[in-house]
Amino acid sequence: MHDTPLQPARGAAAQAPATSGRRLLRLTADLSATGEPALWALGGALAFGVILIAGFLFMISLNGIVTFWPKPIERVELASGQVIAGEPTRAGRYRVGQDVLAKLSGEQRAMVQAQDGYADRTLYKTANFDLYGDDFRWVSDYERKNVTAPNDFYLFERQQWGTFVGRIKHLAIDGKPAAFDYRLMQREQSAARKRFAQIRQIERGDIGAVNYQLDQQRLAIRKAVLRHGEDSPQAKAVAARAQSRIAELNKTFAGLQERLKEIRAHDQRYKATLEEVGGRTVDLELSQIVRFYPANELSMIDKIGIYLSRWWEFLSSEPREANTQGGVLPAIFGTVAMTLLMVVFVAPFGVITALYLREYARQGRLTSIVRISVNNLAGVPSIVYGVFGLGFFAYTLGGGIDALFYPERLPNPTFGTGGVLWASLTLALLTVPVVIVATEEALAAVPRSMREGSLACGASKWQTIRNVVLPKALPGIMTGMILAMARGAGEVAPLMLVGVVKLAPALPVDGFFPFLHLERSFMHLGFHIFDVGFQSRNSEAGKPMVFVTTLLLLALIVAMNAGAIYIRNRLKRKYSGPQF
Amino acid sequence: MSTATAAPQEHRSAETAYHIKAGTEGIALDIRDFNLWYGKSQALFDINMPVQKGLVTALIGPSGCGKSTLLRCLNRMNDLIDELRIAGEIRTAQFDIYGPGVDVIALRKRMGMVFQKPNPFAMSIFDNVVYPLRVDGIGNRAILEETCERALRAAALWDEVKDRLKDSALGLSGGQQQRLCIARGIASDPEVLLMDEPCSALDPIATAKIEDLIHQLSGHYTIVIVTHNMQQAARVSDNVGFMYLGRLIEYGDTDTVFVNPKLTQTSDYITGRFG
Ligand SMILES: Nc1ncnc2c1ncn2[C@@H]1O[C@H](COP(=O)(O)OP(=O)(O)OP(=O)(O)O)[C@@H](O)[C@H]1O
Ligand SMILES: [Mg+2]
């Protein structure tokens, strides 16, 4: 055999014993050996899953991210002679129905027939709900005669009635008519918004506080009456004290009302007269305008500014317009508060249960049954937990608490109805199997030698568990907590029964003792999505909000999980290292 | 052949060849007619073995002969195993270890133990060493620090870890972990030190240090050590017990057992002809 210098490998193989040489050749030649069908199937399944999830996330992100970007306004003259103006929202192709086709002019019918009976159409957000009774309008290509992008069209986001699209005719500054000037209007609008915030502050903050205290005084009287009897001297003393305080509060209340009236009257003197594309006009206080901009005259920097300010409003303010506009701060707050509260409940409960089950209970048939039951609990539909939470926590437990501690408020329930406490307890119940299973596994994974080491030092069983077993199992327990948190934060169905509301009157945390009001109902991002997307007057108007809120909910869950994972990894680093 | 007795004759098994010198301070642990079953299979047969106080007693024998089992009976580590059954007694000066009403925790506090594989806890080096004191309720910082340094010095680990006492013990090398476990075993100043092949994870230098340590500790502690290393057994021990298939075959003074064993089985094992 002649070895050429170009084929050293072959030469080496040839010199090796015959069998190994043959095996080497077959390995490189046989394709089926590298493309095992099972491997392809596994890889394919994984790729399929990844693509699904990536596509889902991509769709949510894309829709969520573009929502707040300002769009241009188009003025469209229709074949019927009508003129509309609005933001083109989306477009699509559809099959024109026979009855519609019959009504079209010859030219239009020819256009449709040229496309095999199909036509393109665009959805315009014409806004001006107060004038049109609708926010959106489909315009087919064949009806469209002329499209322009006029520079004097503005988009207004109003405190009420949603968006307005139109021109600005003139202003009224301090009661005197003034010609429209963009800079002037911007300045006056931001001043007006400050007045608006002031009014809000008085209505919600100051008057709210007075009302709260009035309520407290009335409750104090009822309480004294309930405890000591109607005519007892104690009740009379309390009533007298409370009455004088109530008189005081009423005076404050009247003062605040007076002040409100003043500001409102002042506010009335600043107005803008707006004209929609068809010529009808609307008078609007400047303080009612949240944001306005000339949609077709924006530079890139302006657009970015509007985009960011919309995001900021979304994250930092309360919803308006039946939740389809404004922000979701209360929902963010409710979601986070409820999830954290749930973790506070589920962590000790799950860990203690698992500890007993794994470390103390005699392993036998009974523990097996308990274990199987716990695992099965994870498969119970979550709405069942909601029903249980309402029936047991809210009505039974909460009703009991009310009867014992808040008799003066009855028949109005305090704890006897849905609230953030009952919601988080319900979710804790829902997620406890996850924690138990994860904790048991983590405990079982602690090496026996470590326990023996501790026992040999003269530690009791509890000391061993406390000092050696639990720290070692902590990262595994944290994994269980993370799974539970992810499940709990994304759960909506049971919450609808135990305390989530469309619009919460107050956050569960405020400045009044005891600061954390666990009995209050709350808002939740998941429910917000459901409400805006499927329960609002105009689902098309809510759609962008659905995407942004979904994006936010995902981001929030990712952020909470990332936090938990960070903590877990720090624990892991602390409690483990290279073994040898 | 020296046959001076340290334990009453009647507690000696007929199967065992004894040659024990008179103990300097008597018997620390007297194992009498001890049998042990794991479920149905018997692992120890009729062990009669007086462990002399202040001396180093080595247990040798082929793998699976029951050395660890016997060692773990001395501080009742075997209690954790379900289906374990024993017969016979192990007497300290005051009581039977397996007698009724024995406080197992108090018993273990009097005995340090070093396992075959290092098993440091997931905590700092310092906390590992003072663990026996902590579980005993000692919280005085000065005492803990002093104990930690003394134990680590004794285990020949102090110089390597003195600057990183706050670091996790799991970051140490295998050999360092084993010396840490030895430090932990002697931290609470126990009366008896049980060691199950403490050097199997160590290099020759560390092994030499541990043997030095055993030398230093002997006289003060009663040490029972399991080893597979005949040289080590010869070097460190005063008495040696040779076990085979769950029985104690030959027991007594190391020099005699190694130089002049009664039974051929023993000499075969020692010289490496079987096992
Ligand atoms: N937990 C247990 N359950 C059942 N049988 C066991 C258990 N531990 C040990 N055994 C059995 O008891 C016998 C003695 O085991 P032991 O661990 O004491 O041997 P050893 O002499 O220490 O061996 P080595 O030198 O390999 O460590 C072996 O046959 C073993 O299979
Ligand atoms: Mg062993």
Tab-separated table of N, CA, C and O and ligand atoms in Angstrom, chain B residues 63-64 66-69 72 116 196-197 226 228, ligand 2:
chain	number	residue	atom	x	y	z
B	63	SER	N	-13.310	-5.604	52.665
B	63	SER	CA	-14.474	-4.761	52.428
B	63	SER	C	-15.761	-5.542	52.671
B	63	SER	O	-15.885	-6.692	52.264
B	64	GLY	N	-16.705	-4.905	53.372
B	64	GLY	CA	-18.001	-5.535	53.604
B	64	GLY	C	-18.020	-6.447	54.798
B	64	GLY	O	-18.994	-7.159	55.024
B	66	GLY	N	-18.042	-5.536	57.924
B	66	GLY	CA	-18.824	-5.014	59.040
B	66	GLY	C	-18.096	-4.023	59.921
B	66	GLY	O	-18.566	-3.696	61.008
B	67	LYS	N	-16.975	-3.499	59.456
B	67	LYS	CA	-16.225	-2.535	60.275
B	67	LYS	C	-17.041	-1.270	60.511
B	67	LYS	O	-17.181	-0.823	61.651
B	68	SER	N	-17.560	-0.719	59.408
B	68	SER	CA	-18.348	0.516	59.559
B	68	SER	C	-19.569	0.256	60.412
B	68	SER	O	-19.944	1.070	61.262
B	69	THR	N	-20.207	-0.883	60.188
B	69	THR	CA	-21.409	-1.213	60.952
B	69	THR	C	-21.103	-1.204	62.445
B	69	THR	O	-21.819	-0.602	63.240
B	72	ARG	N	-20.388	2.326	63.692
B	72	ARG	CA	-21.574	3.180	63.775
B	72	ARG	C	-22.519	2.753	64.896
B	72	ARG	O	-23.432	3.503	65.248
B	116	GLN	N	-16.378	8.230	56.362
B	116	GLN	CA	-15.554	7.762	55.257
B	116	GLN	C	-15.418	8.850	54.194
B	116	GLN	O	-14.340	9.109	53.689
B	196	ASP	N	-13.934	6.606	60.488
B	196	ASP	CA	-14.165	5.570	59.476
B	196	ASP	C	-13.334	5.901	58.246
B	196	ASP	O	-13.714	6.756	57.463
B	197	GLU	N	-12.226	5.250	58.111
B	197	GLU	CA	-11.308	5.519	56.997
B	197	GLU	C	-11.133	7.012	56.757
B	197	GLU	O	-11.450	7.517	55.686
B	226	VAL	N	-11.258	2.941	61.624
B	226	VAL	CA	-11.356	1.897	60.608
B	226	VAL	C	-10.369	2.255	59.509
B	226	VAL	O	-10.299	3.415	59.097
B	228	HIS	N	-8.125	0.666	55.850
B	228	HIS	CA	-7.751	-0.388	54.904
B	228	HIS	C	-6.254	-0.446	54.715
B	228	HIS	O	-5.755	-1.274	53.977
C	2	MG	MG	-16.969	1.042	55.666
